[in-house]
Amino acid sequence: MASWNSAPLQIAYQVLGWTAFVSWSVSFYPQVILNFRRKSVVGLNFDFVVLNLTKHSTYLIYNASVYFSKAVQKQYFEKYGSDQMIPVAANDVAFSIHAVLLTAFTLFQICIYERGGQKVSRISFFIVAVAWLAAAICFFVALSNHSWLWLVSVFNSIQVSMTIIKYTPQAVMNFRRKSTDGFSIGNIILDLGGGLANYAQMAMQSIDQHTWVNFYGNIGKTLLSLISVSFDLLFIIQHYVLYPARKQPTSTRVKQHQEPLINPDSTKASENV
């Protein structure tokens, strides 16, 4: 296993990694807090949450396996070279654990708060079922020939697919409603910051090792950041440009406050009597 050549780059790698962890982890809380304050989940797409739970669960399996399993690491070095570094950092594992817990809690909120007639689509249930069925089949295949790196790569591919799919229902829902009310933009801004920090972290490792193998050796992490950043920018455009919150003009509010409590017409009527 390779070691770091530059201490400053190693420090930058750690700082950027934990910056991504904090940004991505905190990004879950604005939506959770918004749901709690409103006592409602109207505006939050349920398909997004269900698909997100599968995405983060499979990503946790991949990250934990690559980071802790000696068998997986051995097969990784055999494929990409013993002079390479493991592409999964401690912050990746920590983020995955936190993401699974917070997504599960958001799903719990969906069960107890006002839903406004919303429900999880059959298509999402079907996609999740197919994903886990495929994972189970691949597990038994890997069990027979001990191809553990291939197996965790399958989980990585599933999480990438879920990442592509999960954002689409929320984006379409915002488009149809012509509104982002109920969907926290704070979540998106923090997620964008995490994605950019994640890319920068991977770049630090590549510059130090003079190779870009960690980008294609962990294609799931690379695509995760790319897809997340792309959809984050779309949501930001929807929120601030296409469907900005409609606020009542200040002049109208002032005028309403200045209106007399007694109807002038009723006063004139009483005078005539």
XYZ file of C-alpha atoms in Angstrom:
273
model
C 0.000 0.000 0.000
C 1.349 3.410 -0.998
C 2.107 6.183 1.482
C 1.792 9.943 1.183
C 4.618 11.861 -0.486
C 3.557 15.313 0.695
C 2.522 16.116 4.263
C 0.614 19.314 3.248
C -1.380 17.368 0.640
C -2.138 14.683 3.209
C -3.409 17.323 5.630
C -5.479 18.937 2.870
C -6.895 15.501 2.002
C -8.019 14.945 5.599
C -9.432 18.468 5.992
C -11.380 18.303 2.730
C -12.639 14.816 3.538
C -14.042 15.805 6.893
C -15.371 19.058 5.409
C -17.337 16.945 2.942
C -18.484 14.717 5.808
C -19.735 17.659 7.874
C -21.392 19.386 4.918
C -23.092 16.232 3.661
C -24.100 15.126 7.157
C -25.531 18.492 8.196
C -27.413 18.649 4.874
C -29.926 16.112 6.221
C -31.027 18.291 9.120
C -32.725 21.260 7.371
C -35.323 18.902 5.880
C -35.797 17.055 9.172
C -36.208 20.360 11.042
C -38.562 21.731 8.367
C -40.742 18.617 8.645
C -40.794 18.917 12.447
C -41.739 22.610 12.432
C -44.495 22.175 9.858
C -45.639 18.824 11.254
C -46.048 18.033 7.596
C -44.079 16.368 4.796
C -46.156 17.827 1.977
C -43.776 18.959 -0.756
C -41.143 16.329 0.056
C -41.245 13.563 -2.531
C -41.576 10.167 -0.823
C -39.968 8.321 -3.736
C -36.865 10.452 -3.189
C -36.607 9.317 0.443
C -37.246 5.617 -0.239
C -34.732 5.495 -3.086
C -32.293 7.499 -0.977
C -32.421 4.899 1.800
C -31.434 2.130 -0.620
C -28.750 4.356 -2.122
C -27.098 5.115 1.226
C -27.475 1.533 2.499
C -25.643 0.092 -0.515
C -23.048 2.865 -0.315
C -22.447 2.004 3.343
C -21.886 -1.653 2.433
C -19.357 -0.629 -0.212
C -17.472 1.886 1.938
C -17.325 -0.324 5.034
C -16.195 -3.348 2.996
C -13.393 -1.518 1.186
C -12.223 0.273 4.327
C -12.288 -2.671 6.771
C -12.072 -5.894 4.742
C -8.548 -7.193 4.112
C -9.890 -9.598 1.482
C -11.450 -6.749 -0.517
C -8.326 -4.626 -0.151
C -6.130 -7.500 -1.364
C -8.217 -7.923 -4.501
C -8.188 -4.143 -5.038
C -4.380 -4.061 -4.956
C -4.224 -7.038 -7.298
C -6.407 -5.199 -9.803
C -5.023 -1.662 -9.576
C -1.511 -2.255 -8.215
C -0.012 -2.625 -4.754
C 1.439 0.887 -4.979
C -2.039 2.454 -4.877
C -3.944 3.823 -1.901
C -7.342 2.599 -0.766
C -9.873 5.051 -2.309
C -12.199 5.012 0.716
C -11.433 7.211 3.727
C -12.754 7.080 7.294
C -14.986 10.076 6.588
C -16.704 8.109 3.802
C -17.664 5.345 6.234
C -18.780 7.834 8.894
C -20.921 9.718 6.387
C -22.595 6.540 5.138
C -23.561 5.446 8.650
C -24.968 8.880 9.452
C -26.797 9.087 6.106
C -28.585 5.754 6.625
C -29.736 6.782 10.114
C -30.996 10.231 9.066
C -32.737 8.958 5.942
C -34.469 6.280 8.013
C -35.565 8.984 10.480
C -36.965 11.093 7.625
C -38.925 8.052 6.485
C -40.268 7.778 10.043
C -41.406 11.415 9.826
C -43.278 10.573 6.642
C -45.175 7.930 8.594
C -46.269 10.233 11.428
C -46.740 13.696 9.849
C -49.374 15.136 7.523
C -48.861 13.701 4.037
C -51.550 15.493 2.086
C -52.490 12.417 0.065
C -48.924 11.765 -1.083
C -47.626 8.199 -1.178
C -44.702 6.136 -2.443
C -45.176 5.103 -6.066
C -45.276 1.487 -7.170
C -42.410 2.212 -9.536
C -40.152 3.127 -6.609
C -41.128 -0.023 -4.723
C -40.342 -2.040 -7.852
C -36.944 -0.356 -8.358
C -35.940 -0.955 -4.727
C -37.074 -4.594 -4.868
C -35.125 -5.230 -8.084
C -32.002 -3.577 -6.643
C -31.943 -5.737 -3.514
C -32.857 -8.890 -5.432
C -29.932 -8.270 -7.802
C -27.646 -7.677 -4.812
C -28.765 -10.966 -3.219
C -28.125 -12.927 -6.422
C -24.678 -11.363 -6.804
C -23.886 -12.232 -3.196
C -24.415 -15.943 -3.810
C -22.384 -15.741 -7.018
C -19.507 -14.056 -5.184
C -19.773 -16.577 -2.372
C -18.938 -19.407 -4.765
C -15.799 -17.840 -6.275
C -14.779 -15.373 -3.522
C -14.892 -12.379 -5.886
C -15.433 -9.881 -3.070
C -14.185 -6.802 -4.911
C -16.641 -7.540 -7.706
C -19.454 -7.920 -5.164
C -18.810 -4.602 -3.430
C -18.498 -3.018 -6.878
C -22.036 -4.253 -7.548
C -23.233 -2.446 -4.417
C -21.337 0.610 -5.603
C -23.070 0.412 -8.985
C -26.454 0.148 -7.266
C -25.781 3.284 -5.225
C -24.772 5.164 -8.374
C -27.989 4.056 -10.090
C -30.033 5.106 -7.076
C -28.269 8.474 -7.064
C -29.283 9.052 -10.687
C -32.861 7.922 -10.111
C -33.606 9.378 -6.668
C -33.382 13.068 -7.586
C -35.682 12.799 -10.599
C -39.037 12.442 -8.727
C -38.333 15.545 -6.617
C -37.233 17.591 -9.638
C -40.352 16.543 -11.579
C -42.567 17.230 -8.557
C -41.141 20.746 -8.228
C -41.757 21.306 -11.949
C -45.365 20.150 -11.786
C -46.148 22.175 -8.662
C -44.130 25.156 -9.948
C -42.913 25.416 -6.370
C -40.220 24.123 -4.025
C -42.263 24.728 -0.858
C -41.768 21.879 1.599
C -38.409 20.900 0.087
C -35.485 22.392 2.020
C -33.019 24.373 -0.112
C -30.598 24.341 2.845
C -30.248 20.610 2.270
C -29.249 21.263 -1.351
C -26.723 24.023 -0.652
C -24.936 21.910 1.951
C -25.037 18.889 -0.352
C -23.416 20.978 -3.090
C -20.641 22.035 -0.729
C -20.048 18.415 0.248
C -19.829 17.302 -3.368
C -17.285 19.969 -4.262
C -15.174 19.186 -1.172
C -15.312 15.499 -2.057
C -13.945 16.152 -5.538
C -11.204 18.350 -4.109
C -10.259 15.608 -1.631
C -9.880 13.053 -4.415
C -7.809 15.541 -6.411
C -5.377 15.944 -3.475
C -4.736 12.196 -3.451
C -4.289 12.106 -7.230
C -1.822 14.989 -7.216
C 0.211 13.404 -4.420
C 0.322 9.970 -6.062
C 0.745 11.334 -9.620
C -2.115 9.147 -10.848
C -5.865 9.434 -11.363
C -6.550 5.798 -10.521
C -8.481 6.744 -7.387
C -11.064 8.450 -9.622
C -11.768 5.433 -11.836
C -10.790 2.913 -9.125
C -13.682 4.291 -7.051
C -15.974 5.292 -9.891
C -18.959 5.241 -7.538
C -17.594 8.064 -5.406
C -16.656 10.016 -8.535
C -20.094 9.668 -10.112
C -21.800 10.295 -6.758
C -20.251 13.752 -6.547
C -20.799 14.537 -10.235
C -24.482 13.570 -10.215
C -25.164 15.218 -6.853
C -23.570 18.504 -7.900
C -25.527 18.501 -11.184
C -28.903 17.973 -9.510
C -28.044 20.414 -6.700
C -27.507 23.124 -9.295
C -30.849 22.207 -10.904
C -32.669 22.466 -7.555
C -31.006 25.805 -6.808
C -32.171 27.137 -10.184
C -35.689 25.840 -9.502
C -35.791 27.443 -6.048
C -34.250 30.847 -6.772
C -34.900 31.401 -10.490
C -37.801 29.348 -11.836
C -40.094 29.046 -8.802
C -39.079 31.666 -6.220
C -41.306 31.912 -3.158
C -44.098 34.405 -3.794
C -44.104 36.956 -0.998
C -46.837 39.499 -0.453
C -45.553 43.019 -1.285
C -44.718 45.174 1.732
C -46.908 48.043 0.493
C -49.905 45.723 0.373
C -49.292 44.504 3.915
C -48.948 48.082 5.211
C -52.112 49.105 3.439
C -54.005 46.245 5.004
C -52.799 47.227 8.488
C -53.874 50.845 7.917
C -57.459 49.986 6.916
C -60.071 51.176 9.477
C -61.662 48.595 11.685
C -65.152 49.990 10.980
C -66.555 49.737 7.450
C -67.137 53.301 6.140
C -70.239 52.145 4.287
C -71.836 50.902 7.501
C -71.112 54.283 9.157
C -72.841 56.176 6.355
C -75.795 53.835 6.577
C -76.188 54.495 10.303
C -76.036 58.250 9.714
C -78.844 58.084 7.174
C -81.012 56.250 9.661
